[in-house]
Coordinates of C-alpha atoms in Angstrom, one line a residue:
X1 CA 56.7 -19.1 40.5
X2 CA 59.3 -21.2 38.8
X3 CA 58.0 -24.2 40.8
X4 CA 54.4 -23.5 39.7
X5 CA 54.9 -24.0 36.0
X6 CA 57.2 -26.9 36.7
X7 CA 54.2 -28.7 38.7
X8 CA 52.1 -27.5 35.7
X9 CA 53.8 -28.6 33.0
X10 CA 54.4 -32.5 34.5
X11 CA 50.4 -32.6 35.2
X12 CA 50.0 -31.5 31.1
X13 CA 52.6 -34.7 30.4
X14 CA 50.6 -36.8 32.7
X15 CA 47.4 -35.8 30.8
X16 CA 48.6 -36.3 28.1
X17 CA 50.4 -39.6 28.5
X18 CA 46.5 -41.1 29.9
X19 CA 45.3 -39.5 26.3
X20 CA 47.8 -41.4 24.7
X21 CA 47.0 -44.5 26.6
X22 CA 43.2 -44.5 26.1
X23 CA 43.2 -43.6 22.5
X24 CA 45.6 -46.8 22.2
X25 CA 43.9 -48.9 23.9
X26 CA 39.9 -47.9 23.4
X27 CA 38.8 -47.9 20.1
X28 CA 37.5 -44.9 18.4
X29 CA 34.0 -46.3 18.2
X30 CA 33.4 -46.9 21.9
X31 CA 35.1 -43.2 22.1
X32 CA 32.5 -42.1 19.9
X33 CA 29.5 -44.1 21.6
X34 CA 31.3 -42.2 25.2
X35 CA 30.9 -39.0 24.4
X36 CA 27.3 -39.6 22.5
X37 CA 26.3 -41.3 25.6
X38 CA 27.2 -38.2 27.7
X39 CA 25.8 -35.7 25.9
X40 CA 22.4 -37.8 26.2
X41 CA 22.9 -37.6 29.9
X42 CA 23.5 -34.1 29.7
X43 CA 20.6 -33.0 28.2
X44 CA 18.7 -35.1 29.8
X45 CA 19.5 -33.7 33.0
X46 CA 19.6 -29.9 31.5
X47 CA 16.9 -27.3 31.3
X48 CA 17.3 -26.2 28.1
X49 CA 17.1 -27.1 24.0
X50 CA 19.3 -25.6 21.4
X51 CA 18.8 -25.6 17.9
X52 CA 21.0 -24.8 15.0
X53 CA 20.2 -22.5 12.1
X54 CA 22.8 -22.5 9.6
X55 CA 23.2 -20.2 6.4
X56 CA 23.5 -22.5 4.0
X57 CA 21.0 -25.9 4.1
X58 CA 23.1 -28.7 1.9
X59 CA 23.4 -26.4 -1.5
X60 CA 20.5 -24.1 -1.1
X61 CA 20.6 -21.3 0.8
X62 CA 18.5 -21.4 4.4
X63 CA 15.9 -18.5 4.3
X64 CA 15.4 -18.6 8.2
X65 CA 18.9 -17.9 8.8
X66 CA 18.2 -14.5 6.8
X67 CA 15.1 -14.0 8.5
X68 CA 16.8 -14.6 11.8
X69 CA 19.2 -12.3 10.9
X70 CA 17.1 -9.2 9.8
X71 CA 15.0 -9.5 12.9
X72 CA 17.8 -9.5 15.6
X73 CA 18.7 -6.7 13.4
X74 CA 16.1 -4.1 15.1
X75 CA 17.4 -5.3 18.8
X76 CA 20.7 -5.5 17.9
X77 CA 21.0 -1.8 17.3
X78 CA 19.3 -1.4 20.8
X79 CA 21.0 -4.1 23.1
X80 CA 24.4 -4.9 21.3
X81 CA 27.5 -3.6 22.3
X82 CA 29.2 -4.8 19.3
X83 CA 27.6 -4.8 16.0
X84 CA 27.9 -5.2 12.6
X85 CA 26.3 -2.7 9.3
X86 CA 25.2 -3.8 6.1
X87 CA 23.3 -2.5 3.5
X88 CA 21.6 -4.5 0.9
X89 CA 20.9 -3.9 -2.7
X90 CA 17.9 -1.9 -3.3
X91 CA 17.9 -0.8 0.6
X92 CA 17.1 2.9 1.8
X93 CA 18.8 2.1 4.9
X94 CA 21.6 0.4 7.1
X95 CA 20.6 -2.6 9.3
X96 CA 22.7 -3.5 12.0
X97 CA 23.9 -7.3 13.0
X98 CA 25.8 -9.3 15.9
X99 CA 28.9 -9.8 15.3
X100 CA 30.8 -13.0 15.4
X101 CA 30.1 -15.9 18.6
X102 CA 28.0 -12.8 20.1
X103 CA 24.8 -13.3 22.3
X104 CA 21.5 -11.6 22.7
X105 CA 18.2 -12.3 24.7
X106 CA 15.1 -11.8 22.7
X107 CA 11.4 -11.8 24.6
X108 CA 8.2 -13.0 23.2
X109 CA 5.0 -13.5 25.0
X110 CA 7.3 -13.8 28.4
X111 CA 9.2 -16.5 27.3
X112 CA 13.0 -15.2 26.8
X113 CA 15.3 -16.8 23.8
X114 CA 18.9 -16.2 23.8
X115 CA 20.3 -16.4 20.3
X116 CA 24.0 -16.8 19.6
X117 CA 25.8 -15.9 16.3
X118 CA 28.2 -18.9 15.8
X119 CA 31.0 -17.9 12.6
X120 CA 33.5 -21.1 12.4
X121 CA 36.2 -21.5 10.0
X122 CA 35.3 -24.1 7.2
X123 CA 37.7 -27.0 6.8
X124 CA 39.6 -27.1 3.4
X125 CA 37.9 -29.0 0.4
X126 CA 38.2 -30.7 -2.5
X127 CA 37.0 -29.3 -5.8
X128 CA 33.5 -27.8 -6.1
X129 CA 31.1 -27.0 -8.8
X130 CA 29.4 -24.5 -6.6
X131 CA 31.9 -22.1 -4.8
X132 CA 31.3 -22.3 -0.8
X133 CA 32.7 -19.5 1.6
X134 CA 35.6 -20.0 3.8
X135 CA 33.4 -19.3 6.9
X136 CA 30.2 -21.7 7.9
X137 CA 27.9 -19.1 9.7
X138 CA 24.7 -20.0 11.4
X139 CA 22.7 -19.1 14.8
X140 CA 22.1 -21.3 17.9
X141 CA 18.5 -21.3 19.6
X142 CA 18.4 -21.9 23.2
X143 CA 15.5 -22.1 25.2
X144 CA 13.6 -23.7 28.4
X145 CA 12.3 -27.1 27.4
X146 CA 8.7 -26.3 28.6
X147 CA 8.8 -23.5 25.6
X148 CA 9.3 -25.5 23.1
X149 CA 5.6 -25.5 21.5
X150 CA 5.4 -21.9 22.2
X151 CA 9.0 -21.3 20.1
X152 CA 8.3 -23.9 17.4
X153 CA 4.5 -22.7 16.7
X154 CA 4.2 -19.3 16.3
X155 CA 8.0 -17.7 17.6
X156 CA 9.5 -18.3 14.4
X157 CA 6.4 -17.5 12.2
X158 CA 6.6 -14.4 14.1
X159 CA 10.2 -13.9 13.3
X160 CA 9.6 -14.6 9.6
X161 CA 6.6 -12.1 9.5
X162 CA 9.0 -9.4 11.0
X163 CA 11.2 -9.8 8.7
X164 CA 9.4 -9.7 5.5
X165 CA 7.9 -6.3 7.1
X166 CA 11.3 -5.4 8.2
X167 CA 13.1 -6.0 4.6
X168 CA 9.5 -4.3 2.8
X169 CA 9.8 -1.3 4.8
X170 CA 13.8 -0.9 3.8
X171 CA 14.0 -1.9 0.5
X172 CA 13.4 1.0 -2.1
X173 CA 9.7 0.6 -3.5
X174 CA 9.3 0.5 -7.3
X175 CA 7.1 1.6 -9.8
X176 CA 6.1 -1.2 -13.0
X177 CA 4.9 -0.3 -16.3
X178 CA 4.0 -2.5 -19.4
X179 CA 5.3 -0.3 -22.0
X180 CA 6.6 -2.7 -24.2
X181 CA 2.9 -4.5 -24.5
X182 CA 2.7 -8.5 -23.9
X183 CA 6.1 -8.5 -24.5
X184 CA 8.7 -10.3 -22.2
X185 CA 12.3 -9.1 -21.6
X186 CA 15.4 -11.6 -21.2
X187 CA 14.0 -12.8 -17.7
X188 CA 10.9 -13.3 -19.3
X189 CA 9.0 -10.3 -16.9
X190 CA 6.6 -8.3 -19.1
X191 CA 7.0 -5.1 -16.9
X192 CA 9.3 -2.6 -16.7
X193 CA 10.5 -0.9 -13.6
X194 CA 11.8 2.5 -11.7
X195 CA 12.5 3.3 -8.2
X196 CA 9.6 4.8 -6.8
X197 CA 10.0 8.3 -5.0
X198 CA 7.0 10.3 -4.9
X199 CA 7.0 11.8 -1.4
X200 CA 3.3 12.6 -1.1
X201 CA 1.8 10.7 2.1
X202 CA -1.3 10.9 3.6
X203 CA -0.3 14.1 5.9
X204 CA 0.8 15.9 3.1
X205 CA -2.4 14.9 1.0
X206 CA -4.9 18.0 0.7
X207 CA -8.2 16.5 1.3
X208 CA -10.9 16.8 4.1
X209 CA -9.4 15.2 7.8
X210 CA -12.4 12.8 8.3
X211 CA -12.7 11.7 4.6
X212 CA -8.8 11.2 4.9
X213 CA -9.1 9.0 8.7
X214 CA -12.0 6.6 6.9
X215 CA -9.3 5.6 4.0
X216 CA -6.4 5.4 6.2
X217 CA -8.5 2.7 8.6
X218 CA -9.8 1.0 5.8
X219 CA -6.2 0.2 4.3
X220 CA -4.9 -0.5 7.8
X221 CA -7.9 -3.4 8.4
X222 CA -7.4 -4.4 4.6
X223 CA -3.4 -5.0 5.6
X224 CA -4.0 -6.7 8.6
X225 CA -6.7 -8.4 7.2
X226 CA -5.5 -11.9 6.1
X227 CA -6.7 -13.6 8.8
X228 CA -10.3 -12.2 8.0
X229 CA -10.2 -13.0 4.3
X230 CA -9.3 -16.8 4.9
X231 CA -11.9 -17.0 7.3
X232 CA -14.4 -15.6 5.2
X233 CA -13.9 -17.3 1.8
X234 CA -13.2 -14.2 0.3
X235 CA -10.1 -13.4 -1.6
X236 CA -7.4 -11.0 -0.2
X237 CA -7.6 -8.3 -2.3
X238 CA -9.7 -4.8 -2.5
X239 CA -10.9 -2.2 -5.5
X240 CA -10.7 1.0 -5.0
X241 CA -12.5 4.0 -7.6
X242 CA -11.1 7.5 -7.2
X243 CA -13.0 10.0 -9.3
X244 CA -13.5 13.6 -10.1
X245 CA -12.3 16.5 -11.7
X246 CA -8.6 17.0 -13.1
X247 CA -6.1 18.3 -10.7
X248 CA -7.8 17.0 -7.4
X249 CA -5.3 14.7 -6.7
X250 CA -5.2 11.2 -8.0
X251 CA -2.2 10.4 -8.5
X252 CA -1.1 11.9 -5.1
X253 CA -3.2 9.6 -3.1
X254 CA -2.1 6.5 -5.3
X255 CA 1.6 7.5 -4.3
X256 CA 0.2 8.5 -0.8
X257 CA -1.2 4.5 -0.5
X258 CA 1.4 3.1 -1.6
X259 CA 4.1 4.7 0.6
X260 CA 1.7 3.8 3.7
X261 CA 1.5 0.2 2.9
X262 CA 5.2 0.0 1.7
X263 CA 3.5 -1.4 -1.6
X264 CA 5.1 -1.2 -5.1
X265 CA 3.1 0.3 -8.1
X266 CA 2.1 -1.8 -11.1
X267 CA 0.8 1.2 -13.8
X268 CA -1.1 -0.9 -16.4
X269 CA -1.2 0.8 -19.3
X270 CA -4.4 -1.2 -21.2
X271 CA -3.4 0.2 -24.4
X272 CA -0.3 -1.9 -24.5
X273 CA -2.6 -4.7 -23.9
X274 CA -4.0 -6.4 -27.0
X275 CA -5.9 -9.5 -25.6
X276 CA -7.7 -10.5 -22.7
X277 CA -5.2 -13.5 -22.5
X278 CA -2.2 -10.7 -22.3
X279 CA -4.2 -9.0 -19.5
X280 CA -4.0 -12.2 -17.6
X281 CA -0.3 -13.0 -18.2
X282 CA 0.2 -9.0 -16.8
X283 CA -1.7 -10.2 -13.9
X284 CA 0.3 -12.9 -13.0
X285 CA 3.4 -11.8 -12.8
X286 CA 2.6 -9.0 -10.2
X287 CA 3.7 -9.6 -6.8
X288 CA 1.9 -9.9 -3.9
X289 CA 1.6 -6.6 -1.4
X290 CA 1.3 -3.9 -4.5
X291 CA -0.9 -1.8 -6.2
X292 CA -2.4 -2.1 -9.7
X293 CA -3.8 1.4 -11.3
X294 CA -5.5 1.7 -14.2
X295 CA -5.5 5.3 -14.6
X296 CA -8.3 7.1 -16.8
X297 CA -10.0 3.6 -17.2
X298 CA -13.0 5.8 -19.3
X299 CA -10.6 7.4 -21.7
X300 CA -8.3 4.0 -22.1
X301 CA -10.4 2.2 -23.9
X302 CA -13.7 1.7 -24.9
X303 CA -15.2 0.4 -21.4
X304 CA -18.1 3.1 -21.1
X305 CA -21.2 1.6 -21.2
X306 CA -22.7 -1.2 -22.7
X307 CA -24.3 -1.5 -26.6
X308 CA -27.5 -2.2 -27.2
X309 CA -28.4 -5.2 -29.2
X310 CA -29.3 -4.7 -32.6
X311 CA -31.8 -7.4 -32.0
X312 CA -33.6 -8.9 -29.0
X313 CA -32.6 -12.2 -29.6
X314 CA -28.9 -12.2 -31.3
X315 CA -26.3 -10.3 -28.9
X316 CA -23.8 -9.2 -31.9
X317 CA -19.9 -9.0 -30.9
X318 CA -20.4 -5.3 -30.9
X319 CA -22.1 -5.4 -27.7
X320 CA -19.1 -6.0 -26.3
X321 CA -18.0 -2.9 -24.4
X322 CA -14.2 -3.6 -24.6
X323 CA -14.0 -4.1 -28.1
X324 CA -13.1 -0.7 -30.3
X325 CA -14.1 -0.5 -33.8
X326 CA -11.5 -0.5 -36.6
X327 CA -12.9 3.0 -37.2
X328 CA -10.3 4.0 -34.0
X329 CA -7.0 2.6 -35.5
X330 CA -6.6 -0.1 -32.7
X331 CA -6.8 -3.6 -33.0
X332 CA -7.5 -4.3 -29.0
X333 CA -9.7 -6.8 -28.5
X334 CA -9.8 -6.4 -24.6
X335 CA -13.3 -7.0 -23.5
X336 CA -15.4 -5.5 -20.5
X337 CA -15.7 -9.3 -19.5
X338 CA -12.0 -9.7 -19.5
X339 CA -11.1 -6.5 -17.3
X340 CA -14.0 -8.1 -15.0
X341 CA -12.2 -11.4 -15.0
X342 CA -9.3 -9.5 -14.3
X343 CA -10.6 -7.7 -11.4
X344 CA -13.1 -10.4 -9.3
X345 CA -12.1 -13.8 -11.2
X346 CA -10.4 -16.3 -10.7
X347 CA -7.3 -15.0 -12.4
X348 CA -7.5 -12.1 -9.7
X349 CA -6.8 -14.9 -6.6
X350 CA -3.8 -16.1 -7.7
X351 CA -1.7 -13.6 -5.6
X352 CA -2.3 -12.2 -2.1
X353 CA -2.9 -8.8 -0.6
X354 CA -2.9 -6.6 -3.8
X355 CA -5.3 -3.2 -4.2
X356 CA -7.0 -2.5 -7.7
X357 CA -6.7 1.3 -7.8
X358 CA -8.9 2.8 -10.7
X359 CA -9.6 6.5 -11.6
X360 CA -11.6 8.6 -13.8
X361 CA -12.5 12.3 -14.4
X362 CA -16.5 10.7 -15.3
X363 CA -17.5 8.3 -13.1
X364 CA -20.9 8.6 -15.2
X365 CA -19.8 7.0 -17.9
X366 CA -18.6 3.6 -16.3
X367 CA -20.3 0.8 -17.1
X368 CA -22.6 -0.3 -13.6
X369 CA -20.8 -3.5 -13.4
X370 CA -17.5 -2.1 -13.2
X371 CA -18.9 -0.5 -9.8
X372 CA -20.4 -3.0 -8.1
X373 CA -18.7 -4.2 -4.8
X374 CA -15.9 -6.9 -5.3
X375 CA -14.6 -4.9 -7.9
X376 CA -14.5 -1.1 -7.0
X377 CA -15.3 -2.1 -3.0
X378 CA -14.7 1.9 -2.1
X379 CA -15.7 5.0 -4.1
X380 CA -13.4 8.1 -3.2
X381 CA -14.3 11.0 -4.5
X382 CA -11.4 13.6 -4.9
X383 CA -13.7 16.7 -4.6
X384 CA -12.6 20.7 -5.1
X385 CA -10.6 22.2 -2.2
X386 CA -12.1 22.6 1.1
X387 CA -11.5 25.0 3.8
X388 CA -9.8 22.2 5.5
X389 CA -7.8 20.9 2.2
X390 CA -6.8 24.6 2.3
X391 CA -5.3 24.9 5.6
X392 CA -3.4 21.2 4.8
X393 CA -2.3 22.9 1.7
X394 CA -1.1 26.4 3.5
X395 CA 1.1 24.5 6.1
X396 CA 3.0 22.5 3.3
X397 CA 3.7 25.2 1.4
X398 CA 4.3 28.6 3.6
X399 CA 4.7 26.5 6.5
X400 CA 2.3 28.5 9.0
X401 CA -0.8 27.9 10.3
X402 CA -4.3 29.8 8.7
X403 CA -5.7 29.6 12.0
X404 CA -2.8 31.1 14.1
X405 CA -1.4 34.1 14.3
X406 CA -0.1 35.0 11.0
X407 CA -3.1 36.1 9.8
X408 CA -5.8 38.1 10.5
X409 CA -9.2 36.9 11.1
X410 CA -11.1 39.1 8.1
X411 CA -8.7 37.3 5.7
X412 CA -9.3 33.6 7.1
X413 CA -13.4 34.3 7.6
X414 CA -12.9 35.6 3.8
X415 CA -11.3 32.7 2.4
X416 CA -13.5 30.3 4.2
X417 CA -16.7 32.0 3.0
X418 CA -15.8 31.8 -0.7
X419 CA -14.0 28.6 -1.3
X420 CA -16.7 26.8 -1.9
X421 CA -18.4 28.7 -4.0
X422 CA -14.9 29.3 -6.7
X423 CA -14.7 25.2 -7.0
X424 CA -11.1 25.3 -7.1
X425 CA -8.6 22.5 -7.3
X426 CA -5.6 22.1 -4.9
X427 CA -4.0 21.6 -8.1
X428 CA -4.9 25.5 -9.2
X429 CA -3.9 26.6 -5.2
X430 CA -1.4 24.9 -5.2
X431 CA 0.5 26.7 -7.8
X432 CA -0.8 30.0 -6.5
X433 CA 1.3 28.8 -3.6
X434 CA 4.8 28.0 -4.8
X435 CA 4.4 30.8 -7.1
X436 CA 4.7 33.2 -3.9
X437 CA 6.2 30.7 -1.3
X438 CA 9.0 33.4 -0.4
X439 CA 6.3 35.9 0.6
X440 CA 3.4 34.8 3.1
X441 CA 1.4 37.6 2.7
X442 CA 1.4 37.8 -0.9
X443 CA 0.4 34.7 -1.4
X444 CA -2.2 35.0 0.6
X445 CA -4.0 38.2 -0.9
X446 CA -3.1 36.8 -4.4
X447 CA -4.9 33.2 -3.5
X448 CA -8.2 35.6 -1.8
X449 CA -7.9 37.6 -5.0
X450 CA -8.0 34.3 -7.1
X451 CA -10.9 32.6 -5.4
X452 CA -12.5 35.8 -5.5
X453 CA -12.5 35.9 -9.2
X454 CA -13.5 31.9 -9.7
X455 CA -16.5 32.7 -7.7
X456 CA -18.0 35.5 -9.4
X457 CA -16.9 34.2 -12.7
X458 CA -19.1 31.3 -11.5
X459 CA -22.3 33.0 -10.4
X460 CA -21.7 35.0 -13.7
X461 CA -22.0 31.8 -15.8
X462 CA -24.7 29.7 -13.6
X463 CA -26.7 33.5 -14.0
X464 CA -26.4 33.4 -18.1
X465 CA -27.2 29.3 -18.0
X466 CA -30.4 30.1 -15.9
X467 CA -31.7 33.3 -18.5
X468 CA -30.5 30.8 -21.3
X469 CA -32.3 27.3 -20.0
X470 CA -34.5 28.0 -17.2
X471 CA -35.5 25.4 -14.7
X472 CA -38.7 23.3 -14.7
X473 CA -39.2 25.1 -11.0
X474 CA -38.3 28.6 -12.6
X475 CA -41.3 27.5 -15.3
X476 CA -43.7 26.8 -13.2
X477 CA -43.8 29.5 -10.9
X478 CA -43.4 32.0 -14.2
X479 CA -46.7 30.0 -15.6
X480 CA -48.5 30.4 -12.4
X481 CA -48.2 33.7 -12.1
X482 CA -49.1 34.3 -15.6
X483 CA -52.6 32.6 -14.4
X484 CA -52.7 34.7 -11.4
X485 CA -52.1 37.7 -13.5
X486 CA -55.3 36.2 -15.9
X487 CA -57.6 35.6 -13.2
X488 CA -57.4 38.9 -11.3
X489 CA -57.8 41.2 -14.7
X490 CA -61.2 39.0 -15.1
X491 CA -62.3 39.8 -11.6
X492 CA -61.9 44.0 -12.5
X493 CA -63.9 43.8 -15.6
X494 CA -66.9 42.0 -14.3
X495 CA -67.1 43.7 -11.2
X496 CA -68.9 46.5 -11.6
X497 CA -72.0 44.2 -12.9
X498 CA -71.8 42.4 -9.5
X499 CA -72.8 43.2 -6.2
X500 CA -71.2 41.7 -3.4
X501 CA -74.5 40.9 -1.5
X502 CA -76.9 40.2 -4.4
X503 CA -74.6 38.4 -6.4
X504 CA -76.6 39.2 -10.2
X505 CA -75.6 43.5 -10.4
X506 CA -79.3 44.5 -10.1
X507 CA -80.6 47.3 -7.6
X508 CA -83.7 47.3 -5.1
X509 CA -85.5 49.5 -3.8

């Protein structure tokens, strides 16, 4: 063994004694030109490509290298055996990461990639304005030369695409107000913001299965839509109207779209707003993939229905539906023709996939326009509780099934039979329901007992409104049988001065 590392050690002098030599005697440019020349051969001869991604591009920092990072992220935690967790500001959740110099194989469309996390340690430096970290991090690319195309054209769109959905789906949404008007704070943003938490989704939502499936597919094609919108001409956005009675729940499937699409919430509050111009600024600085509600858009302002023109050929400014009258206190000027603008201008294109969300307890006093397609594209209307809102509503809150074997079939037949007719809101059953969550069978005769008492309190009233304002049908069939009455009474006192077969009342013999 001795002799062994003897031998060893005289061939590492010999080495290095030729290393010596040639650096003496070649100079360091024809060294240089050697090796470049080599590496030429090599990968000339080789299968493969490799390219670098590094964190930090000159000063700025290299977005791809996060993107690259986020996506190996969701394989990582699959096909690494050592990893690393992070979690970033804002995030509901860990991701994972390879750690230093370690190697994974990603597959797309057949075609394999083997990425490699490269982490050297960055030379020492001079003095720096901007403050550079001791480690120089980046990923290397390889690949078979005949993918190249493939990778360049559409693998790393792919990977940036995951990630923004990756980093969207993670990231706590929020919910923006514009309390403080056209104002701007220090970062010169005009809304305000919360994390958003509302936990109502689209199972939880109480609302008819069917009715439910058509809004769910419609936001699915509008979110993978982008492809269709450019191709069409048409802007990537979409208006939706959700109207009907108080307590039907609004608000819950505004919280119950936005947690599907991972959107944020922009709340615009149009009597903040003071000018069209203000409206427009709010509109721009919304971000792309969110939601814009104008909630109560009949009670906000004055947006009802048109004026008539005092004259046929002047149109005065009080025509204008979005102005109010100094007789209300407020000094908004925001027109029908700006909220228009707002919704279907030009103004409305300069951001991508965003849904105008608009509700109102009275969808008859909306001025047509607001309604037409392009601005409200889909009208939703969050009706009284169903039968089959019920049974959603019974399962969230008491946590069995209507239909199963906690209850008996009189009780089910009886609830079925007289929800419609007690016009109900989930809102109303729903409290009935966490009032006596902690007893099923309680709640249960107490909800019957309710609906029981909405619907005759009902057929009560709509009795007294028909004694009070009849019908035009109720009317007619009283008038004709007022004439019927007439006619036969006429018939009794000329009949005994007729004869059936003569016709005139005489006799002959």
């Amino acid at each position: 063994m001795k002799e062994f590392w003897t031998s060893m050690a005289s061939l590492m002098g010999v080495y290095a004694f030729f290393q010596t030599l040639l650096h003496a005697v070649i100079p360091p440019e024809l060294r240089f030109a050697s090796v470049k020349f080599s590496h030429r051969i090599f990968n000339y001869f080789s299968s493969y490509c490799y390219f670098d991604i590094t964190e930090i591009d000159g000063v700025n920092t290299n977005v791809l290298y996060n993107a690259v990072q986020l996506y190996l992220s969701s394989s990582a935690s699959v096909a690494g055996s050592r990893l690393t967790l992070s979690r970033q500001l804002n995030s509901s959740s860990f991701t994972f990461g390879l750690s230093s110099n370690d190697r994974l194989t990603d597959t797309y469309r057949g075609v394999h990639a083997s990425w490699e996390h490269v982490v050297t340690q960055r030379q020492s430096q001079g003095f720096s304005f901007r403050p550079v970290p001791d480690e120089k991090r980046g990923f290397t690319l390889r690949i078979k030369k005949k993918d190249k195309s493939l990778i360049l054209d559409s693998y790393l769109d792919f990977i940036m695409a995951k990630a923004t959905e990756i980093r969207r789906q993670n990231q706590d949404r929020f919910l923006y107000t514009n309390s403080r008007g056209g104002s701007l704070d220090s970062r010169g943003h005009p809304w305000e913001s919360v994390p958003f938490k509302h936990p109502s989704t689209f199972e939880t939502l109480a609302m008819d299965p069917t009715k439910k499936k058509e809004i769910v597919d419609d936001l699915k094609a509008f979110a993978e839509g982008e492809s269709f919108y450019q191709k069409t001409g048409r802007a990537w956005k979409r208006g939706y109207l959700l109207y009907g009675p108080p307590g039907t729940g609004k608000s819950s499937m505004i919280a119950a779209m936005a947690n599907y699409l991972s959107y944020d919430i922009y709340d615009l509050e149009l009597t903040e707003v003071h000018t069209n111009s203000e409206l427009r600024k709010l509109l721009m600085k919304t971000t792309s993939k969110s939601l814009i509600v104008i909630e109560d858009i009949d009670c906000s302002i004055n947006l009802t229905s048109r004026k008539k023109p005092k004259s046929d050929d002047v149109r005065s400014i009080e025509t204008r539906a979005g102005v109010n009258s100094s007789e209300d206190g407020n000094n908004n000027t925001i027109t029908l023709s700006g909220l228009l603008n707002f919704t279907d201008g030009l103004w409305s294109c300069c951001g991508s996939e965003r849904i105008f969300v608009f509700t109102t307890n009275h969808i008859e006093k909306l001025d047509p326009a607001l309604l037409r397609c392009g601005r409200m594209d889909m009208h939703i209307c969050m009706s009284y509780c169903s039968f089959e809102a019920l049974k959603i509503l019974v399962r969230n809150y008491l946590g069995v099934d209507m239909e199963g074997d906690d209850f008996s079939d009189g009780l089910v037949k009886e609830l079925k039979k007289v929800i419609g007719e007690a016009e109900m809101t989930p809102a109303d059953i729903s409290e009935v329901l966490i009032k006596n969550r902690l007893n099923k069978g309680k709640a249960m005769c107490e909800l019957s007992e309710a609906l029981k008492t909405r619907a005759e309190r009902r057929r009560r009233r709509a009795s007294s409104a028909r004694e009070e304002n009849p019908t035009e049908e109720e009317e007619q069939e009283k008038r004709e049988l007022e004439m019927r009455v007439e006619g036969g009474a006429g018939s009794e006192e000329d009949g005994p001065g007729k004869s059936k077969e003569g016709g005139d009342g005489e006799r002959t013999d």
